[in-house]
PDB file of C-alpha atoms in Angstrom:
ATOM      1  CA  MET A   1       0.000   0.000   0.000  1.00 82.00           C
ATOM      2  CA  SER A   2       1.340   3.378  -1.007  1.00 87.00           C
ATOM      3  CA  CYS A   3      -0.131   6.861  -0.679  1.00 89.00           C
ATOM      4  CA  ALA A   4      -1.360   6.512  -4.267  1.00 89.00           C
ATOM      5  CA  SER A   5      -3.342   3.391  -3.376  1.00 87.00           C
ATOM      6  CA  CYS A   6      -6.024   5.569  -1.803  1.00 87.00           C
ATOM      7  CA  HIS A   7      -5.134   8.998  -3.234  1.00 89.00           C
ATOM      8  CA  SER A   8      -5.248   7.949  -6.859  1.00 88.00           C
ATOM      9  CA  PRO A   9      -3.763  10.444  -9.327  1.00 86.00           C
ATOM     10  CA  ASP A  10      -6.350   9.258 -11.868  1.00 86.00           C
ATOM     11  CA  HIS A  11      -9.175  10.164  -9.477  1.00 85.00           C
ATOM     12  CA  ALA A  12      -8.228  13.687  -8.393  1.00 84.00           C
ATOM     13  CA  LEU A  13      -5.948  12.270  -5.687  1.00 87.00           C
ATOM     14  CA  GLY A  14      -9.005  10.751  -4.032  1.00 88.00           C
ATOM     15  CA  PRO A  15     -10.270   7.175  -3.587  1.00 88.00           C
ATOM     16  CA  PRO A  16     -10.091   5.067  -6.760  1.00 86.00           C
ATOM     17  CA  ASN A  17     -13.327   3.211  -6.042  1.00 85.00           C
ATOM     18  CA  GLY A  18     -16.859   3.875  -4.922  1.00 79.00           C
ATOM     19  CA  LEU A  19     -16.395   2.681  -1.366  1.00 81.00           C
ATOM     20  CA  ALA A  20     -17.487   5.020   1.417  1.00 78.00           C
ATOM     21  CA  VAL A  21     -14.394   4.093   3.427  1.00 81.00           C
ATOM     22  CA  GLN A  22     -11.117   2.523   2.391  1.00 81.00           C
ATOM     23  CA  LEU A  23      -9.582  -0.646   3.759  1.00 80.00           C
ATOM     24  CA  GLY A  24      -6.124  -0.654   5.232  1.00 81.00           C
ATOM     25  CA  GLY A  25      -4.066  -1.418   8.290  1.00 82.00           C
ATOM     26  CA  LYS A  26      -2.803  -4.694   9.705  1.00 78.00           C
ATOM     27  CA  ASP A  27      -6.201  -6.344   9.603  1.00 73.00           C
ATOM     28  CA  PRO A  28      -7.368  -6.557   5.984  1.00 62.00           C
ATOM     29  CA  GLU A  29     -10.936  -6.040   7.133  1.00 66.00           C
ATOM     30  CA  SER A  30     -10.232  -2.944   9.193  1.00 65.00           C
ATOM     31  CA  ALA A  31     -11.671   0.197   7.660  1.00 66.00           C
ATOM     32  CA  ARG A  32     -10.555   3.784   7.862  1.00 65.00           C
ATOM     33  CA  PRO A  33     -12.911   5.495  10.310  1.00 66.00           C
ATOM     34  CA  SER A  34     -13.723   8.445   8.068  1.00 70.00           C
ATOM     35  CA  ARG A  35     -14.207   9.221   4.402  1.00 78.00           C
ATOM     36  CA  LEU A  36     -11.044   9.688   2.389  1.00 84.00           C
ATOM     37  CA  PRO A  37     -10.539  13.254   1.141  1.00 85.00           C
ATOM     38  CA  SER A  38      -8.808  14.447  -1.994  1.00 87.00           C
ATOM     39  CA  LEU A  39      -5.365  15.974  -1.574  1.00 88.00           C
ATOM     40  CA  LYS A  40      -5.943  18.737  -4.085  1.00 84.00           C
ATOM     41  CA  TYR A  41      -5.984  22.428  -3.209  1.00 81.00           C
ATOM     42  CA  LEU A  42      -5.183  21.913   0.468  1.00 84.00           C
ATOM     43  CA  GLN A  43      -2.848  24.892   0.407  1.00 80.00           C
ATOM     44  CA  ALA A  44      -5.900  27.181   0.432  1.00 80.00           C
ATOM     45  CA  ALA A  45      -7.031  25.962   3.850  1.00 86.00           C
ATOM     46  CA  PRO A  46      -6.244  28.525   6.552  1.00 89.00           C
ATOM     47  CA  GLN A  47      -4.680  27.511   9.839  1.00 91.00           C
ATOM     48  CA  PHE A  48      -7.165  26.273  12.414  1.00 93.00           C
ATOM     49  CA  THR A  49      -8.855  28.819  14.617  1.00 93.00           C
ATOM     50  CA  GLU A  50     -11.922  28.575  16.838  1.00 93.00           C
ATOM     51  CA  HIS A  51     -13.097  32.029  15.757  1.00 93.00           C
ATOM     52  CA  PHE A  52     -12.587  32.723  12.076  1.00 91.00           C
ATOM     53  CA  PHE A  53     -13.231  36.210  10.754  1.00 90.00           C
ATOM     54  CA  GLU A  54     -13.149  36.956   7.054  1.00 86.00           C
ATOM     55  CA  SER A  55     -11.018  39.796   5.834  1.00 83.00           C
ATOM     56  CA  GLU A  56     -12.557  43.088   4.910  1.00 81.00           C
ATOM     57  CA  ASP A  57     -12.040  42.322   1.231  1.00 80.00           C
ATOM     58  CA  ASP A  58     -13.696  38.901   1.336  1.00 79.00           C
ATOM     59  CA  GLY A  59     -16.795  39.647   3.400  1.00 79.00           C
ATOM     60  CA  ASP A  60     -18.174  40.979   6.642  1.00 83.00           C
ATOM     61  CA  GLU A  61     -15.229  41.068   9.027  1.00 84.00           C
ATOM     62  CA  SER A  62     -17.484  41.490  12.074  1.00 88.00           C
ATOM     63  CA  ILE A  63     -19.075  38.018  11.834  1.00 90.00           C
ATOM     64  CA  ASP A  64     -17.554  35.177  13.851  1.00 92.00           C
ATOM     65  CA  ASN A  65     -17.670  32.186  11.497  1.00 90.00           C
ATOM     66  CA  GLY A  66     -16.707  29.770  14.236  1.00 92.00           C
ATOM     67  CA  PRO A  67     -14.123  26.986  14.016  1.00 93.00           C
ATOM     68  CA  THR A  68     -12.463  27.016  10.610  1.00 91.00           C
ATOM     69  CA  GLY A  69      -9.342  25.785   8.908  1.00 91.00           C
ATOM     70  CA  GLY A  70      -6.698  23.206   9.541  1.00 92.00           C
ATOM     71  CA  LEU A  71      -6.210  19.885   7.798  1.00 91.00           C
ATOM     72  CA  THR A  72      -8.020  16.546   8.327  1.00 88.00           C
ATOM     73  CA  TRP A  73     -11.724  16.402   9.255  1.00 85.00           C
ATOM     74  CA  ASP A  74     -11.215  18.177  12.577  1.00 88.00           C
ATOM     75  CA  GLY A  75      -8.377  20.536  11.661  1.00 90.00           C
ATOM     76  CA  ARG A  76      -5.967  18.911  14.071  1.00 92.00           C
ATOM     77  CA  VAL A  77      -2.886  19.866  12.046  1.00 93.00           C
ATOM     78  CA  ASP A  78      -2.050  23.031  10.152  1.00 92.00           C
ATOM     79  CA  HIS A  79       0.729  21.967   7.807  1.00 91.00           C
ATOM     80  CA  GLY A  80       1.072  19.343   5.080  1.00 89.00           C
ATOM     81  CA  LEU A  81       4.175  18.074   6.817  1.00 89.00           C
ATOM     82  CA  ASP A  82       2.185  17.176   9.927  1.00 91.00           C
ATOM     83  CA  GLN A  83      -0.742  15.854   7.918  1.00 92.00           C
ATOM     84  CA  ALA A  84       1.471  13.405   5.995  1.00 91.00           C
ATOM     85  CA  ARG A  85       2.619  11.863   9.264  1.00 91.00           C
ATOM     86  CA  LEU A  86      -0.917  10.725  10.202  1.00 91.00           C
ATOM     87  CA  PRO A  87      -1.619   8.020   7.561  1.00 90.00           C
ATOM     88  CA  LEU A  88       1.935   6.723   7.755  1.00 90.00           C
ATOM     89  CA  LEU A  89       1.568   5.941  11.459  1.00 89.00           C
ATOM     90  CA  SER A  90      -2.162   5.187  11.608  1.00 87.00           C
ATOM     91  CA  PRO A  91      -2.977   1.531  12.445  1.00 85.00           C
ATOM     92  CA  PHE A  92      -5.956   1.787  10.088  1.00 84.00           C
ATOM     93  CA  GLU A  93      -3.903   2.925   7.130  1.00 87.00           C
ATOM     94  CA  MET A  94      -0.236   2.343   6.396  1.00 87.00           C
ATOM     95  CA  ALA A  95       0.274   0.875   9.858  1.00 85.00           C
ATOM     96  CA  ASN A  96       3.850   1.814  10.630  1.00 86.00           C
ATOM     97  CA  THR A  97       4.481   1.620  14.342  1.00 83.00           C
ATOM     98  CA  ASN A  98       7.176   4.296  14.519  1.00 81.00           C
ATOM     99  CA  ALA A  99       9.416   6.546  12.455  1.00 81.00           C
ATOM    100  CA  ALA A 100      12.027   3.842  11.970  1.00 78.00           C
ATOM    101  CA  ASP A 101       9.390   1.667  10.322  1.00 79.00           C
ATOM    102  CA  VAL A 102       8.651   4.401   7.814  1.00 81.00           C
ATOM    103  CA  VAL A 103      12.121   5.292   6.701  1.00 78.00           C
ATOM    104  CA  GLY A 104      13.783   1.920   7.144  1.00 69.00           C
ATOM    105  CA  GLN A 105      17.404   1.291   6.521  1.00 51.00           C
ATOM    106  CA  ASP A 106      17.219   1.677   2.802  1.00 56.00           C
ATOM    107  CA  PHE A 107      15.844   5.207   2.898  1.00 57.00           C
ATOM    108  CA  THR A 108      19.283   6.759   2.748  1.00 50.00           C
ATOM    109  CA  LYS A 109      20.001   4.806  -0.416  1.00 49.00           C
ATOM    110  CA  ARG A 110      16.712   5.857  -2.011  1.00 52.00           C
ATOM    111  CA  ALA A 111      17.089   9.456  -0.913  1.00 50.00           C
ATOM    112  CA  THR A 112      20.576   9.842  -2.267  1.00 47.00           C
ATOM    113  CA  THR A 113      19.388   8.806  -5.707  1.00 47.00           C
ATOM    114  CA  THR A 114      17.465  12.075  -5.862  1.00 47.00           C
ATOM    115  CA  ARG A 115      20.057  14.771  -6.112  1.00 46.00           C
ATOM    116  CA  CYS A 116      20.198  18.356  -7.153  1.00 42.00           C
ATOM    117  CA  ALA A 117      20.520  18.862 -10.875  1.00 39.00           C
ATOM    118  CA  ARG A 118      23.599  21.044 -10.518  1.00 40.00           C
ATOM    119  CA  SER A 119      25.210  19.975  -7.291  1.00 44.00           C
ATOM    120  CA  THR A 120      25.671  16.219  -7.308  1.00 43.00           C
ATOM    121  CA  ALA A 121      27.823  16.226  -4.215  1.00 44.00           C
ATOM    122  CA  THR A 122      25.128  16.656  -1.585  1.00 45.00           C
ATOM    123  CA  PRO A 123      21.655  15.113  -1.602  1.00 45.00           C
ATOM    124  CA  CYS A 124      19.135  17.899  -1.223  1.00 46.00           C
ATOM    125  CA  CYS A 125      16.874  15.886   1.024  1.00 42.00           C
ATOM    126  CA  ALA A 126      19.648  15.766   3.594  1.00 40.00           C
ATOM    127  CA  ILE A 127      18.628  19.266   4.605  1.00 40.00           C
ATOM    128  CA  PRO A 128      16.037  18.105   7.167  1.00 45.00           C
ATOM    129  CA  ARG A 129      18.185  16.306   9.683  1.00 47.00           C
ATOM    130  CA  GLN A 130      15.756  13.596  10.681  1.00 70.00           C
ATOM    131  CA  PRO A 131      14.993  11.094   7.883  1.00 76.00           C
ATOM    132  CA  LEU A 132      11.276  11.044   8.666  1.00 83.00           C
ATOM    133  CA  ASN A 133      11.181  14.829   8.460  1.00 83.00           C
ATOM    134  CA  ALA A 134      12.779  14.579   5.025  1.00 82.00           C
ATOM    135  CA  VAL A 135      10.018  12.217   3.906  1.00 85.00           C
ATOM    136  CA  LEU A 136       7.291  14.443   5.341  1.00 89.00           C
ATOM    137  CA  LYS A 137       8.811  17.588   3.862  1.00 89.00           C
ATOM    138  CA  ALA A 138       9.007  15.898   0.467  1.00 88.00           C
ATOM    139  CA  PHE A 139       5.308  15.017   0.688  1.00 90.00           C
ATOM    140  CA  GLU A 140       4.452  18.572   1.708  1.00 90.00           C
ATOM    141  CA  VAL A 141       6.303  20.001  -1.271  1.00 89.00           C
ATOM    142  CA  PHE A 142       4.813  17.413  -3.633  1.00 89.00           C
ATOM    143  CA  GLU A 143       1.296  18.288  -2.434  1.00 87.00           C
ATOM    144  CA  GLN A 144       1.928  21.868  -3.543  1.00 85.00           C
ATOM    145  CA  SER A 145       3.050  20.844  -7.003  1.00 83.00           C
ATOM    146  CA  TYR A 146       1.245  22.942  -9.583  1.00 73.00           C
ATOM    147  CA  LYS A 147       1.472  20.406 -12.364  1.00 71.00           C
ATOM    148  CA  ARG A 148      -0.125  17.475 -10.609  1.00 68.00           C
ATOM    149  CA  VAL A 149      -1.894  18.639  -7.454  1.00 68.00           C
ATOM    150  CA  LEU A 150      -2.907  22.194  -8.288  1.00 66.00           C
ATOM    151  CA  PRO A 151      -3.739  22.160 -11.995  1.00 65.00           C
ATOM    152  CA  LEU A 152      -6.454  24.809 -11.663  1.00 67.00           C
ATOM    153  CA  GLN A 153      -4.020  27.318 -10.191  1.00 65.00           C
ATOM    154  CA  GLN A 154      -1.609  26.546 -12.995  1.00 65.00           C
ATOM    155  CA  GLN A 155      -4.307  27.156 -15.591  1.00 68.00           C
ATOM    156  CA  VAL A 156      -5.217  30.463 -13.952  1.00 72.00           C
ATOM    157  CA  ARG A 157      -1.573  31.504 -13.878  1.00 72.00           C
ATOM    158  CA  THR A 158      -1.196  30.596 -17.532  1.00 73.00           C
ATOM    159  CA  LEU A 159      -4.280  32.625 -18.476  1.00 75.00           C
ATOM    160  CA  ILE A 160      -3.056  35.631 -16.469  1.00 78.00           C
ATOM    161  CA  SER A 161       0.363  35.356 -18.045  1.00 78.00           C
ATOM    162  CA  ARG A 162      -1.130  35.201 -21.538  1.00 79.00           C
ATOM    163  CA  ALA A 163      -3.406  38.171 -20.798  1.00 80.00           C
ATOM    164  CA  ARG A 164      -0.433  40.229 -19.660  1.00 79.00           C
ATOM    165  CA  HIS A 165       1.535  39.414 -22.773  1.00 77.00           C
ATOM    166  CA  ASN A 166      -1.431  40.251 -24.987  1.00 69.00           C
TER     167      ASN A 166
ATOM    168  CA  MET B   1      40.416  68.270  26.788  1.00 56.00           C
ATOM    169  CA  LEU B   2      40.085  64.778  25.445  1.00 56.00           C
ATOM    170  CA  ILE B   3      39.079  65.993  22.009  1.00 59.00           C
ATOM    171  CA  LYS B   4      42.046  68.273  21.896  1.00 62.00           C
ATOM    172  CA  ARG B   5      44.386  65.378  22.740  1.00 65.00           C
ATOM    173  CA  LEU B   6      43.019  63.123  19.989  1.00 66.00           C
ATOM    174  CA  ASN B   7      45.156  63.342  16.919  1.00 71.00           C
ATOM    175  CA  PRO B   8      43.003  63.113  13.764  1.00 68.00           C
ATOM    176  CA  HIS B   9      45.809  61.437  11.873  1.00 73.00           C
ATOM    177  CA  ARG B  10      45.764  58.579  14.373  1.00 73.00           C
ATOM    178  CA  ILE B  11      42.036  58.383  14.930  1.00 75.00           C
ATOM    179  CA  ILE B  12      40.983  58.159  11.280  1.00 77.00           C
ATOM    180  CA  PRO B  13      42.814  54.855  10.523  1.00 78.00           C
ATOM    181  CA  VAL B  14      41.397  53.344  13.719  1.00 77.00           C
ATOM    182  CA  LEU B  15      37.858  54.410  12.784  1.00 77.00           C
ATOM    183  CA  ALA B  16      38.330  53.092   9.257  1.00 78.00           C
ATOM    184  CA  GLY B  17      39.500  49.766  10.659  1.00 80.00           C
ATOM    185  CA  CYS B  18      36.483  49.560  12.954  1.00 73.00           C
ATOM    186  CA  LEU B  19      34.103  50.314  10.093  1.00 77.00           C
ATOM    187  CA  MET B  20      35.736  47.670   7.945  1.00 75.00           C
ATOM    188  CA  ALA B  21      35.476  45.109  10.755  1.00 75.00           C
ATOM    189  CA  PHE B  22      31.775  45.872  11.266  1.00 69.00           C
ATOM    190  CA  GLY B  23      31.231  45.633   7.549  1.00 70.00           C
ATOM    191  CA  LEU B  24      32.818  42.197   7.401  1.00 65.00           C
ATOM    192  CA  VAL B  25      30.730  40.972  10.305  1.00 64.00           C
ATOM    193  CA  GLY B  26      27.570  42.299   8.693  1.00 63.00           C
ATOM    194  CA  ALA B  27      28.404  40.799   5.330  1.00 61.00           C
ATOM    195  CA  ALA B  28      29.084  37.305   6.687  1.00 59.00           C
ATOM    196  CA  PRO B  29      25.435  36.126   7.005  1.00 54.00           C
ATOM    197  CA  ALA B  30      24.631  37.374   3.525  1.00 54.00           C
ATOM    198  CA  GLU B  31      27.248  35.078   2.065  1.00 53.00           C
ATOM    199  CA  THR B  32      25.811  31.992   3.788  1.00 62.00           C
ATOM    200  CA  ALA B  33      22.168  32.753   2.903  1.00 72.00           C
ATOM    201  CA  ASP B  34      20.614  30.650   0.162  1.00 76.00           C
ATOM    202  CA  SER B  35      20.092  32.275  -3.176  1.00 84.00           C
ATOM    203  CA  ARG B  36      16.746  32.085  -4.921  1.00 87.00           C
ATOM    204  CA  ALA B  37      18.182  29.569  -7.380  1.00 87.00           C
ATOM    205  CA  ASP B  38      19.299  27.348  -4.483  1.00 84.00           C
ATOM    206  CA  VAL B  39      15.820  27.429  -2.963  1.00 84.00           C
ATOM    207  CA  TYR B  40      14.127  26.560  -6.270  1.00 86.00           C
ATOM    208  CA  GLN B  41      16.636  23.784  -6.806  1.00 85.00           C
ATOM    209  CA  ARG B  42      15.961  22.346  -3.365  1.00 84.00           C
ATOM    210  CA  VAL B  43      12.199  22.528  -3.873  1.00 85.00           C
ATOM    211  CA  GLN B  44      12.512  20.691  -7.186  1.00 86.00           C
ATOM    212  CA  ALA B  45      14.529  17.942  -5.543  1.00 87.00           C
ATOM    213  CA  LEU B  46      12.049  17.623  -2.668  1.00 86.00           C
ATOM    214  CA  GLU B  47       9.134  17.532  -5.107  1.00 87.00           C
ATOM    215  CA  ALA B  48      10.812  14.778  -7.113  1.00 87.00           C
ATOM    216  CA  LEU B  49      11.458  12.815  -3.942  1.00 87.00           C
ATOM    217  CA  GLY B  50       7.865  13.344  -2.770  1.00 88.00           C
ATOM    218  CA  ARG B  51       6.484  12.145  -6.111  1.00 88.00           C
ATOM    219  CA  LYS B  52       8.679   9.067  -5.920  1.00 87.00           C
ATOM    220  CA  LEU B  53       7.696   8.249  -2.338  1.00 87.00           C
ATOM    221  CA  PHE B  54       4.001   8.898  -3.051  1.00 89.00           C
ATOM    222  CA  PHE B  55       3.947   5.745  -5.182  1.00 88.00           C
ATOM    223  CA  ASP B  56       6.360   3.786  -2.990  1.00 85.00           C
ATOM    224  CA  ALA B  57       4.550   0.869  -1.356  1.00 84.00           C
ATOM    225  CA  SER B  58       7.531   0.068   0.829  1.00 82.00           C
ATOM    226  CA  LEU B  59       6.668   3.056   3.015  1.00 83.00           C
ATOM    227  CA  SER B  60       3.738   1.029   4.300  1.00 82.00           C
ATOM    228  CA  GLY B  61       4.209  -1.014   7.431  1.00 77.00           C
ATOM    229  CA  LEU B  62       1.965  -3.818   6.186  1.00 73.00           C
ATOM    230  CA  TRP B  63       4.646  -5.956   4.600  1.00 62.00           C
ATOM    231  CA  LYS B  64       6.905  -5.489   7.633  1.00 62.00           C
ATOM    232  CA  ASN B  65       4.084  -6.689   9.851  1.00 54.00           C
ATOM    233  CA  VAL B  66       3.714  -9.820   7.738  1.00 55.00           C
ATOM    234  CA  VAL B  67       7.417 -10.454   8.144  1.00 52.00           C
ATOM    235  CA  ARG B  68       7.084 -10.073  11.906  1.00 52.00           C
ATOM    236  CA  VAL B  69       4.168 -12.465  12.166  1.00 51.00           C
ATOM    237  CA  VAL B  70       5.551 -15.072   9.789  1.00 49.00           C
ATOM    238  CA  PRO B  71       9.263 -15.709  10.321  1.00 50.00           C
ATOM    239  CA  GLN B  72       9.673 -17.084   6.823  1.00 50.00           C
ATOM    240  CA  PRO B  73       7.089 -15.459   4.585  1.00 45.00           C
ATOM    241  CA  ARG B  74       8.245 -17.440   1.579  1.00 48.00           C
ATOM    242  CA  SER B  75       6.895 -20.575   3.205  1.00 44.00           C
ATOM    243  CA  CYS B  76       3.421 -19.068   2.917  1.00 42.00           C
ATOM    244  CA  LEU B  77       3.871 -18.843  -0.823  1.00 44.00           C
ATOM    245  CA  GLY B  78       4.869 -22.455  -1.208  1.00 43.00           C
ATOM    246  CA  ALA B  79       8.594 -21.861  -1.552  1.00 41.00           C
ATOM    247  CA  ALA B  80      11.049 -23.977   0.353  1.00 38.00           C
TER     248      ALA B  80
END
């Protein structure tokens, strides 16, 4: 099971089947306790707050909209880096018991195969010191990729760019 | 009195030296800061790694759990 098993790139990074919940974890019959969301456009979610007020430009700034923002169904994390940690260590999903299970001993070998285009001396992913943090940071950056995860933003940027040139 | 004793010909080189020293100290962090090209390069590498890991089934703990439960998983598949 990989991330793409449930967040299928062919299905808007959402579930690839019609099931209400997805199966995973150690027990093949165990189900994820909530519906699986798409990973697209998560960068637009604001950080969690119990009292969200819109800006003056967006609406009435005097109205308390209540709890808003954050990632996952209850907004328990604010950053993609922290969100990526949850399915990796969840017993209902990828079922790793700790960080060492995730990265394994062969992570260094895999990571060093991805190097900077110009500087081949130092692997770029060595910047986060902890290997698990490198994995999570890589997921966070990938989830903000315009080409795959945020195609609508890319189309808007392209249209704006064309309009400026014309 | 003190101002009268200070010789401008001696003070000016000392002040120039101090200014140069402060300038070097101030310039040091700028040399170690990442350039925009470095940041873009690092983001590209992280994105490539993230894309690779996104499809990597070995990040799952499921296979490791099978190995823990069954000492010789090949025996389950009929191999010797």
